[in-house]
Amino acid sequence: MALIVHKYGGTSMGSVERIRNVAKRVAKWHKAGHRLVVVLSAMAGETNRLLSLVQKISEQPNPRELDMITSTGEQVSVGLLSIALQEEGIDAASYAGWQVAIKTDSAFTKARINEINDKRVLTDLNAGKVVVIAGFQGVDPDGYITTLGRGGSDTSAVAIAAAMRADECLIYTDVDGVYVTDPRVVEKARRLDQITFEEMLEMASLGSKVLQIRSVECAGKYRVKTRVLSSLIDPMIPLDEEMCSGTLITFEENEKMEQAVISGIAFQRDEARIAVINVPDKIDIAYQILGPIAEANIDVDMINQNSGIEGKTDLAFTVNRGDYKHAMNILSYHSKEYINAQRVLGNPQVSKVSLVGVGMRSHVGVASKMFHTLSEEGINIQMISTSEIKISVLIDERFIECAVRALYKEFDLEKT
Ligand code: ADP
Ligand code: ASP
Ligand code: MG
């Protein structure tokens, strides 16, 4: 009798019919003798709908109120699923994050989980109930509702699995696992049976939204056995078949791992590039430019500084497109007042494409092959960044899908 955490995303909960199927699947696991905690997202489109209501009233809403609003989608989901489970003859109880309690810090809209009290959940499980918990939300030390950032239900599920030492965390979604690249862009992309934790972390941080990055960090920190699988297949398929479907995140490379140099292609569409031109080439110039950006809590991703010529240099960096206007406003002010820059150039229409693979550690020539492939497609590279197991390039957003498809083909990724 294992303790299993299931997580169902927005599409999986997207209609009454799908909710009934989730209930059937959960009931099947419960009837097989397992103890089940189910973590849910809001129904598909609901969080966006709530955010658009807010946008109609304010361009810069108070984040505390924002969390009060966006957390409601998940609350509807847990109530609906509990009722659907009861219709299946299963005793189920639903909880909002604060009722569990899932305790977070007070960083509204991007809170971090500090502690999970599983007492109430255990009492229900011991009484034979299925426990259904609202994902994406928690409660801060002052009792205010917080949310964990977009896609945060993945993190809720893995964190609950870690706190309760669950045997497995199953992330059910609208694709049947983790693919070499987003199957919406490369239709025939190959699904991976396993992916190392390190690679999954890179893929998530480089834009593959199949798992929220914090959920992968949490799985790694607490060694949570995590599997990504489909909620859209027949809920009544035999349990042993379901238990080995999808993609397993592994913590050690083993002989079953595919020996590929590249495991995946990730991409992030909504990037923006800012270049500060002709600034004095002096010791603290990077700090002078990026310090005010950090103070405004804006994440900087790629950074590139030219080697100085005649005492002058250029520094370029990227931010998420949502932070672009704010970052440009800060720099326009600072470039005149303090930095003494000739110009600040901005381009909010760029995207990042990345190759990921632990095999890159022992292979040379991956970068040059990537650059050649892109040049053959007539795609100009605006910035480059690398780590031991990834290469990322910044390109015009219009070419992102073309770049992903060309790289998929050139690196022979349909082959196992
Ligand atoms: P959920 O609502 O279940 O949380 P998401 O939309 O957040 O689902 O994540 C699933 C989506 O992630 C898929 O529909 C797919 O388009 C996208 N995706 C991006 N990269 C990948 C990848 N490498 N493998 C699988 N899916 C991916
Ligand atoms: N409903 C939230 C979102 O749309 C959380 C999630 O789906 O994981 O971002
Ligand atoms: Mg998601």
Short mmCIF file of C-alpha atoms and ligand atoms in Angstrom, two decimals:
data_model
loop_
_atom_site.label_atom_id
_atom_site.label_comp_id
_atom_site.label_asym_id
_atom_site.label_seq_id
_atom_site.Cartn_x
_atom_site.Cartn_y
_atom_site.Cartn_z
CA MET A 1 0.00 0.00 0.00
CA ALA A 2 1.86 3.07 -1.25
CA LEU A 3 1.36 6.77 -0.61
CA ILE A 4 0.95 8.37 -4.03
CA VAL A 5 0.56 12.04 -4.99
CA HIS A 6 -1.30 12.75 -8.25
CA LYS A 7 -1.26 16.18 -9.86
CA TYR A 8 -3.69 17.17 -12.63
CA GLY A 9 -3.14 20.32 -14.70
CA GLY A 10 -5.59 22.72 -16.33
CA THR A 11 -6.34 20.75 -19.50
CA SER A 12 -6.78 17.55 -17.49
CA MET A 13 -9.41 19.40 -15.44
CA GLY A 14 -10.71 21.37 -18.45
CA SER A 15 -14.31 20.12 -18.61
CA VAL A 16 -16.89 18.22 -16.60
CA GLU A 17 -16.17 15.13 -18.70
CA ARG A 18 -12.43 15.38 -17.98
CA ILE A 19 -13.07 15.88 -14.26
CA ARG A 20 -15.17 12.70 -14.28
CA ASN A 21 -12.27 10.89 -15.94
CA VAL A 22 -9.84 12.19 -13.31
CA ALA A 23 -12.22 10.89 -10.64
CA LYS A 24 -12.36 7.47 -12.34
CA ARG A 25 -8.56 7.30 -12.49
CA VAL A 26 -8.12 8.33 -8.86
CA ALA A 27 -10.83 5.86 -7.79
CA LYS A 28 -8.98 3.08 -9.64
CA TRP A 29 -5.78 3.82 -7.68
CA HIS A 30 -7.67 4.08 -4.42
CA LYS A 31 -9.51 0.81 -4.99
CA ALA A 32 -6.15 -0.87 -5.70
CA GLY A 33 -5.29 -0.12 -2.07
CA HIS A 34 -3.11 3.01 -2.40
CA ARG A 35 -3.32 6.12 -0.24
CA LEU A 36 -3.99 9.06 -2.52
CA VAL A 37 -3.32 12.79 -2.23
CA VAL A 38 -4.48 14.69 -5.32
CA VAL A 39 -3.20 18.18 -6.15
CA LEU A 40 -5.07 20.24 -8.73
CA SER A 41 -4.69 23.25 -11.02
CA ALA A 42 -7.50 25.56 -12.02
CA MET A 43 -9.56 24.51 -15.04
CA ALA A 44 -7.84 25.41 -18.35
CA GLY A 45 -7.93 29.14 -19.08
CA GLU A 46 -9.34 30.07 -15.68
CA THR A 47 -6.19 31.71 -14.22
CA ASN A 48 -5.80 33.76 -17.41
CA ARG A 49 -9.46 34.76 -17.26
CA LEU A 50 -9.05 35.97 -13.68
CA LEU A 51 -5.88 37.90 -14.59
CA SER A 52 -7.62 39.58 -17.52
CA LEU A 53 -10.39 40.78 -15.21
CA VAL A 54 -7.77 42.40 -13.02
CA GLN A 55 -6.03 43.99 -16.01
CA LYS A 56 -9.29 45.72 -16.93
CA ILE A 57 -9.23 47.50 -13.58
CA SER A 58 -5.55 48.14 -12.98
CA GLU A 59 -2.26 47.95 -14.89
CA GLN A 60 -0.24 47.55 -11.70
CA PRO A 61 -2.45 45.64 -9.28
CA ASN A 62 -1.51 45.05 -5.67
CA PRO A 63 0.10 41.56 -5.61
CA ARG A 64 -1.63 40.60 -2.37
CA GLU A 65 -5.04 41.17 -3.93
CA LEU A 66 -3.91 39.46 -7.11
CA ASP A 67 -3.21 36.26 -5.16
CA MET A 68 -6.59 36.51 -3.47
CA ILE A 69 -8.13 36.44 -6.95
CA THR A 70 -5.97 33.96 -8.88
CA SER A 71 -6.06 31.37 -6.09
CA THR A 72 -9.81 30.94 -6.53
CA GLY A 73 -9.51 28.85 -9.71
CA GLU A 74 -7.87 25.97 -7.85
CA GLN A 75 -10.48 26.13 -5.11
CA VAL A 76 -13.25 25.43 -7.63
CA SER A 77 -11.27 22.47 -9.02
CA VAL A 78 -10.79 20.73 -5.67
CA GLY A 79 -14.46 21.07 -4.78
CA LEU A 80 -15.57 19.71 -8.16
CA LEU A 81 -13.20 16.74 -8.08
CA SER A 82 -14.18 15.82 -4.52
CA ILE A 83 -17.83 15.76 -5.54
CA ALA A 84 -16.97 13.70 -8.64
CA LEU A 85 -15.08 11.24 -6.41
CA GLN A 86 -18.03 11.02 -4.05
CA GLU A 87 -20.19 10.17 -7.08
CA GLU A 88 -17.75 7.31 -7.72
CA GLY A 89 -18.41 6.07 -4.19
CA ILE A 90 -15.07 7.33 -2.82
CA ASP A 91 -14.85 9.30 0.41
CA ALA A 92 -12.94 12.49 -0.46
CA ALA A 93 -12.15 15.77 1.27
CA SER A 94 -11.00 18.99 -0.42
CA TYR A 95 -8.68 21.60 1.09
CA ALA A 96 -7.43 25.06 0.14
CA GLY A 97 -3.70 25.66 0.71
CA TRP A 98 -4.22 27.62 3.94
CA GLN A 99 -6.34 24.83 5.42
CA VAL A 100 -3.58 22.19 5.10
CA ALA A 101 -1.54 24.42 5.83
CA ILE A 102 0.99 25.01 3.05
CA LYS A 103 3.10 27.73 4.64
CA THR A 104 4.98 30.12 2.36
CA ASP A 105 6.91 33.36 2.55
CA SER A 106 5.13 36.63 1.70
CA ALA A 107 6.45 37.08 -1.85
CA PHE A 108 2.96 37.42 -3.35
CA THR A 109 2.58 35.97 -6.88
CA LYS A 110 5.89 34.06 -6.56
CA ALA A 111 5.91 32.75 -2.99
CA ARG A 112 8.17 29.92 -1.83
CA ILE A 113 6.96 27.04 0.32
CA ASN A 114 8.63 26.97 3.74
CA GLU A 115 6.74 24.21 5.51
CA ILE A 116 3.82 21.83 5.03
CA ASN A 117 1.81 20.55 7.96
CA ASP A 118 0.53 17.12 6.97
CA LYS A 119 -1.39 16.33 10.18
CA ARG A 120 -4.83 16.94 8.79
CA VAL A 121 -4.05 15.14 5.55
CA LEU A 122 -2.77 12.09 7.44
CA THR A 123 -5.87 11.96 9.62
CA ASP A 124 -8.05 11.86 6.50
CA LEU A 125 -5.86 9.28 4.78
CA ASN A 126 -5.98 7.09 7.88
CA ALA A 127 -9.75 7.36 7.76
CA GLY A 128 -9.66 5.95 4.21
CA LYS A 129 -10.32 9.24 2.41
CA VAL A 130 -8.76 10.62 -0.75
CA VAL A 131 -7.39 14.08 0.05
CA VAL A 132 -7.74 16.73 -2.67
CA ILE A 133 -5.56 19.83 -2.25
CA ALA A 134 -5.60 23.10 -4.21
CA GLY A 135 -2.26 23.55 -5.98
CA PHE A 136 -0.52 26.87 -6.73
CA GLN A 137 -1.44 28.40 -3.36
CA GLY A 138 -0.33 28.70 0.23
CA VAL A 139 -0.56 31.01 3.19
CA ASP A 140 2.02 33.48 4.51
CA PRO A 141 2.97 34.07 8.18
CA ASP A 142 0.29 36.80 8.46
CA GLY A 143 -2.43 34.46 7.19
CA TYR A 144 -2.65 36.02 3.71
CA ILE A 145 -3.21 33.79 0.69
CA THR A 146 -0.16 33.51 -1.57
CA THR A 147 0.46 31.91 -4.97
CA LEU A 148 3.60 30.17 -6.22
CA GLY A 149 4.02 31.62 -9.72
CA ARG A 150 2.54 30.42 -13.02
CA GLY A 151 2.55 26.65 -13.33
CA GLY A 152 2.99 26.45 -9.55
CA SER A 153 0.70 23.45 -8.98
CA ASP A 154 3.57 21.20 -10.09
CA THR A 155 5.60 22.60 -7.20
CA SER A 156 2.72 22.14 -4.74
CA ALA A 157 2.49 18.47 -5.73
CA VAL A 158 6.19 17.71 -5.49
CA ALA A 159 6.52 19.65 -2.21
CA ILE A 160 3.59 17.73 -0.68
CA ALA A 161 5.13 14.45 -1.90
CA ALA A 162 8.45 15.46 -0.31
CA ALA A 163 6.91 16.56 2.98
CA MET A 164 4.86 13.36 3.28
CA ARG A 165 7.64 11.11 1.98
CA ALA A 166 5.31 9.80 -0.69
CA ASP A 167 6.42 6.78 -2.68
CA GLU A 168 5.78 8.55 -5.95
CA CYS A 169 4.58 11.86 -7.42
CA LEU A 170 2.69 11.46 -10.68
CA ILE A 171 2.27 14.64 -12.74
CA TYR A 172 -0.65 14.02 -15.09
CA THR A 173 -0.83 16.44 -18.01
CA ASP A 174 -2.04 16.87 -21.59
CA VAL A 175 1.00 15.13 -23.14
CA ASP A 176 2.15 11.61 -22.34
CA GLY A 177 5.56 12.59 -20.96
CA VAL A 178 8.58 14.78 -21.52
CA TYR A 179 9.55 15.05 -25.17
CA VAL A 180 12.84 15.95 -26.81
CA THR A 181 11.15 19.25 -27.59
CA ASP A 182 7.66 20.72 -27.30
CA PRO A 183 5.41 18.38 -29.34
CA ARG A 184 3.32 21.42 -30.29
CA VAL A 185 6.26 22.67 -32.36
CA VAL A 186 7.73 19.38 -33.60
CA GLU A 187 4.65 17.23 -34.05
CA LYS A 188 6.56 13.97 -34.32
CA ALA A 189 9.00 14.74 -31.51
CA ARG A 190 10.22 11.72 -29.58
CA ARG A 191 9.11 11.04 -26.02
CA LEU A 192 11.79 10.22 -23.48
CA ASP A 193 11.27 7.22 -21.16
CA GLN A 194 13.67 8.79 -18.66
CA ILE A 195 15.40 12.12 -18.25
CA THR A 196 18.07 12.98 -15.69
CA PHE A 197 17.14 15.47 -13.02
CA GLU A 198 19.92 17.79 -14.21
CA GLU A 199 18.60 17.80 -17.78
CA MET A 200 15.02 18.32 -16.63
CA LEU A 201 16.17 21.25 -14.52
CA GLU A 202 17.87 22.85 -17.52
CA MET A 203 14.89 22.15 -19.80
CA ALA A 204 12.47 23.72 -17.29
CA SER A 205 14.67 26.74 -16.64
CA LEU A 206 15.14 27.27 -20.38
CA GLY A 207 11.43 27.41 -21.11
CA SER A 208 9.94 23.88 -21.31
CA LYS A 209 6.86 24.56 -19.28
CA VAL A 210 5.90 20.89 -18.94
CA LEU A 211 7.18 21.21 -15.34
CA GLN A 212 7.62 24.39 -13.33
CA ILE A 213 11.32 24.81 -12.52
CA ARG A 214 10.75 24.95 -8.76
CA SER A 215 9.03 21.58 -8.84
CA VAL A 216 12.12 20.06 -10.46
CA GLU A 217 14.39 21.74 -7.88
CA CYS A 218 12.22 20.34 -5.12
CA ALA A 219 12.21 16.83 -6.64
CA GLY A 220 16.02 16.98 -6.77
CA LYS A 221 16.49 18.32 -3.26
CA TYR A 222 14.26 15.73 -1.63
CA ARG A 223 14.76 12.93 -4.15
CA VAL A 224 11.07 12.68 -4.94
CA LYS A 225 10.35 9.93 -7.46
CA THR A 226 8.55 12.00 -10.11
CA ARG A 227 6.91 10.85 -13.34
CA VAL A 228 5.18 12.92 -16.05
CA LEU A 229 2.31 11.10 -17.76
CA SER A 230 -0.94 11.60 -19.65
CA SER A 231 -4.34 12.24 -18.08
CA LEU A 232 -6.02 12.06 -21.47
CA ILE A 233 -5.73 8.31 -22.07
CA ASP A 234 -8.36 5.81 -20.91
CA PRO A 235 -8.60 6.18 -17.11
CA MET A 236 -9.30 2.47 -16.76
CA ILE A 237 -6.05 1.14 -18.28
CA PRO A 238 -4.44 -1.45 -15.98
CA LEU A 239 -2.51 0.09 -13.10
CA ASP A 240 0.77 -1.72 -13.81
CA GLU A 241 0.70 -0.39 -17.38
CA GLU A 242 0.02 3.17 -16.17
CA MET A 243 2.74 2.93 -13.50
CA CYS A 244 5.48 2.55 -16.10
CA SER A 245 4.09 4.95 -18.72
CA GLY A 246 5.29 8.50 -19.33
CA THR A 247 8.72 9.89 -18.41
CA LEU A 248 10.56 9.18 -15.18
CA ILE A 249 12.96 11.76 -13.79
CA THR A 250 16.07 9.90 -12.68
CA PHE A 251 18.77 11.01 -10.28
CA GLU A 252 21.58 8.88 -11.60
CA GLU A 253 22.65 8.14 -15.11
CA ASN A 254 22.16 4.41 -15.60
CA GLU A 255 22.76 1.91 -18.33
CA LYS A 256 19.17 2.37 -19.53
CA MET A 257 19.75 6.08 -20.16
CA GLU A 258 20.02 6.95 -23.79
CA GLN A 259 23.58 7.82 -24.70
CA ALA A 260 22.60 10.89 -26.71
CA VAL A 261 24.71 14.04 -26.80
CA ILE A 262 21.58 16.18 -26.94
CA SER A 263 18.55 15.20 -24.85
CA GLY A 264 16.33 18.13 -25.57
CA ILE A 265 15.62 21.44 -27.24
CA ALA A 266 13.99 24.07 -25.06
CA PHE A 267 12.83 27.51 -26.06
CA GLN A 268 11.53 30.64 -24.41
CA ARG A 269 9.48 32.93 -26.62
CA ASP A 270 8.95 35.98 -24.44
CA GLU A 271 12.45 37.40 -24.08
CA ALA A 272 13.67 40.99 -24.52
CA ARG A 273 17.16 42.31 -25.18
CA ILE A 274 18.58 45.58 -23.91
CA ALA A 275 21.94 46.95 -25.06
CA VAL A 276 23.71 49.86 -23.39
CA ILE A 277 26.01 51.37 -26.02
CA ASN A 278 29.31 53.15 -25.68
CA VAL A 279 29.73 53.33 -21.93
CA PRO A 280 33.09 54.03 -20.21
CA ASP A 281 35.08 50.76 -19.99
CA LYS A 282 35.77 50.95 -16.25
CA ILE A 283 35.89 48.54 -13.34
CA ASP A 284 32.35 48.83 -11.97
CA ILE A 285 30.44 49.48 -15.19
CA ALA A 286 28.56 46.13 -15.18
CA TYR A 287 27.45 46.82 -11.63
CA GLN A 288 26.43 50.40 -12.51
CA ILE A 289 24.18 49.07 -15.27
CA LEU A 290 22.82 45.89 -13.71
CA GLY A 291 22.68 46.99 -10.06
CA PRO A 292 19.53 49.14 -10.48
CA ILE A 293 17.91 46.32 -12.48
CA ALA A 294 18.53 43.85 -9.65
CA GLU A 295 17.25 46.37 -7.10
CA ALA A 296 13.99 46.51 -9.06
CA ASN A 297 13.73 42.71 -8.61
CA ILE A 298 14.08 42.08 -12.34
CA ASP A 299 15.76 38.80 -13.31
CA VAL A 300 18.56 39.17 -15.84
CA ASP A 301 19.34 36.13 -17.96
CA MET A 302 22.01 36.34 -20.68
CA ILE A 303 24.75 38.99 -20.34
CA ASN A 304 27.37 39.97 -22.88
CA GLN A 305 30.05 42.70 -22.63
CA ASN A 306 32.28 43.64 -25.57
CA SER A 307 36.01 43.90 -25.08
CA GLY A 308 36.56 47.64 -24.71
CA ILE A 309 37.90 49.75 -27.55
CA GLU A 310 39.38 53.20 -26.87
CA GLY A 311 38.06 53.22 -23.32
CA LYS A 312 34.48 52.46 -24.37
CA THR A 313 32.40 49.26 -24.26
CA ASP A 314 28.85 47.96 -24.87
CA LEU A 315 26.90 45.75 -22.49
CA ALA A 316 23.83 43.77 -23.54
CA PHE A 317 21.52 41.60 -21.46
CA THR A 318 18.15 39.90 -21.63
CA VAL A 319 15.11 40.03 -19.36
CA ASN A 320 11.67 38.48 -19.50
CA ARG A 321 9.46 40.46 -21.87
CA GLY A 322 7.09 41.28 -19.02
CA ASP A 323 9.90 43.24 -17.34
CA TYR A 324 11.09 44.98 -20.51
CA LYS A 325 9.34 48.35 -20.12
CA HIS A 326 10.30 48.61 -16.48
CA ALA A 327 13.96 47.78 -17.22
CA MET A 328 14.07 50.28 -20.11
CA ASN A 329 12.62 53.03 -17.92
CA ILE A 330 15.24 52.37 -15.25
CA LEU A 331 18.09 52.40 -17.76
CA SER A 332 16.90 55.46 -19.64
CA TYR A 333 17.10 57.36 -16.38
CA HIS A 334 20.40 55.87 -15.19
CA SER A 335 22.13 56.07 -18.56
CA LYS A 336 21.81 59.85 -18.54
CA GLU A 337 22.27 60.51 -14.83
CA TYR A 338 25.08 58.08 -13.90
CA ILE A 339 26.30 55.70 -16.57
CA ASN A 340 27.16 58.16 -19.30
CA ALA A 341 25.98 55.85 -22.09
CA GLN A 342 25.68 57.05 -25.64
CA ARG A 343 22.44 55.09 -26.24
CA VAL A 344 20.19 52.40 -24.79
CA LEU A 345 18.75 50.08 -27.43
CA GLY A 346 15.89 47.71 -26.73
CA ASN A 347 14.36 44.83 -28.66
CA PRO A 348 11.34 43.11 -27.09
CA GLN A 349 10.86 40.72 -30.03
CA VAL A 350 13.52 38.11 -29.32
CA SER A 351 13.39 34.47 -28.21
CA LYS A 352 15.88 31.99 -26.85
CA VAL A 353 16.50 28.48 -28.12
CA SER A 354 18.69 26.03 -26.19
CA LEU A 355 20.21 22.61 -26.69
CA VAL A 356 20.41 20.54 -23.48
CA GLY A 357 22.30 17.30 -22.81
CA VAL A 358 24.66 15.80 -20.24
CA GLY A 359 26.43 14.20 -23.19
CA MET A 360 27.81 17.65 -24.14
CA ARG A 361 30.34 17.29 -21.34
CA SER A 362 32.24 14.73 -23.34
CA HIS A 363 31.58 15.95 -26.87
CA VAL A 364 33.06 18.85 -28.77
CA GLY A 365 31.60 20.58 -31.81
CA VAL A 366 28.00 20.83 -30.63
CA ALA A 367 28.06 24.64 -30.57
CA SER A 368 29.58 25.00 -34.03
CA LYS A 369 27.04 22.53 -35.48
CA MET A 370 24.24 24.54 -33.85
CA PHE A 371 25.56 27.85 -35.26
CA HIS A 372 26.00 26.33 -38.72
CA THR A 373 22.46 24.91 -38.70
CA LEU A 374 21.02 28.30 -37.83
CA SER A 375 23.10 30.10 -40.43
CA GLU A 376 21.88 27.64 -43.10
CA GLU A 377 18.35 28.73 -42.16
CA GLY A 378 19.36 32.40 -42.48
CA ILE A 379 18.90 33.00 -38.75
CA ASN A 380 21.12 35.60 -37.11
CA ILE A 381 22.37 34.90 -33.58
CA GLN A 382 22.17 37.93 -31.30
CA MET A 383 23.62 36.46 -28.11
CA ILE A 384 25.10 33.18 -26.91
CA SER A 385 25.44 31.61 -23.47
CA THR A 386 26.72 28.19 -22.46
CA SER A 387 27.08 25.89 -19.48
CA GLU A 388 28.51 22.39 -19.21
CA ILE A 389 25.27 20.83 -20.41
CA LYS A 390 23.54 23.53 -22.48
CA ILE A 391 24.01 26.07 -25.26
CA SER A 392 21.51 28.90 -25.64
CA VAL A 393 21.21 31.45 -28.43
CA LEU A 394 19.04 34.51 -28.72
CA ILE A 395 17.30 35.02 -32.07
CA ASP A 396 14.47 37.02 -33.65
CA GLU A 397 11.21 35.60 -32.30
CA ARG A 398 9.83 35.10 -35.80
CA PHE A 399 12.33 32.29 -36.39
CA ILE A 400 11.93 30.34 -33.18
CA GLU A 401 9.87 27.44 -34.54
CA CYS A 402 11.98 27.23 -37.68
CA ALA A 403 15.13 27.08 -35.49
CA VAL A 404 13.71 24.34 -33.24
CA ARG A 405 12.68 22.19 -36.23
CA ALA A 406 16.00 22.66 -38.02
CA LEU A 407 18.00 21.74 -34.88
CA TYR A 408 15.76 18.73 -34.23
CA LYS A 409 16.48 17.46 -37.73
CA GLU A 410 20.18 18.32 -37.83
CA PHE A 411 20.94 16.67 -34.48
CA ASP A 412 18.99 13.55 -35.52
CA LEU A 413 16.77 13.73 -32.46
CA GLU A 414 14.06 11.44 -33.76
CA LYS A 415 16.51 8.58 -33.32
CA THR A 416 16.74 6.86 -29.96
P1 ADP B 1 -0.57 21.42 -17.18
O1 ADP B 1 -1.75 22.31 -17.39
O2 ADP B 1 -0.91 19.97 -17.11
O3 ADP B 1 0.30 21.87 -16.05
P2 ADP B 1 1.23 22.66 -19.08
O4 ADP B 1 0.55 23.35 -20.21
O5 ADP B 1 1.74 23.52 -17.97
O6 ADP B 1 0.27 21.52 -18.54
O7 ADP B 1 2.45 21.78 -19.60
C1 ADP B 1 2.24 20.82 -20.62
C2 ADP B 1 2.65 21.42 -21.96
O8 ADP B 1 4.06 21.62 -21.95
C3 ADP B 1 2.42 20.53 -23.14
O9 ADP B 1 1.12 20.66 -23.68
C4 ADP B 1 3.50 20.96 -24.14
O10 ADP B 1 3.00 21.78 -25.16
C5 ADP B 1 4.45 21.79 -23.29
N1 ADP B 1 5.86 21.37 -23.44
C6 ADP B 1 6.90 22.21 -23.64
N2 ADP B 1 8.03 21.54 -23.76
C7 ADP B 1 7.73 20.23 -23.63
C8 ADP B 1 8.50 19.04 -23.66
N3 ADP B 1 9.83 19.06 -23.86
N4 ADP B 1 7.86 17.85 -23.49
C9 ADP B 1 6.54 17.81 -23.28
N5 ADP B 1 5.76 18.91 -23.25
C10 ADP B 1 6.33 20.12 -23.42
N1 ASP B 2 -3.45 27.75 -12.40
C1 ASP B 2 -2.07 28.20 -12.29
C2 ASP B 2 -1.57 28.70 -13.65
O1 ASP B 2 -2.31 28.70 -14.61
C3 ASP B 2 -1.18 27.17 -11.70
C4 ASP B 2 -0.97 25.92 -12.52
O2 ASP B 2 -1.68 25.67 -13.51
O3 ASP B 2 -0.08 25.15 -12.18
O4 ASP B 2 -0.46 29.13 -13.73
MG MG B 3 1.76 23.34 -15.92
#
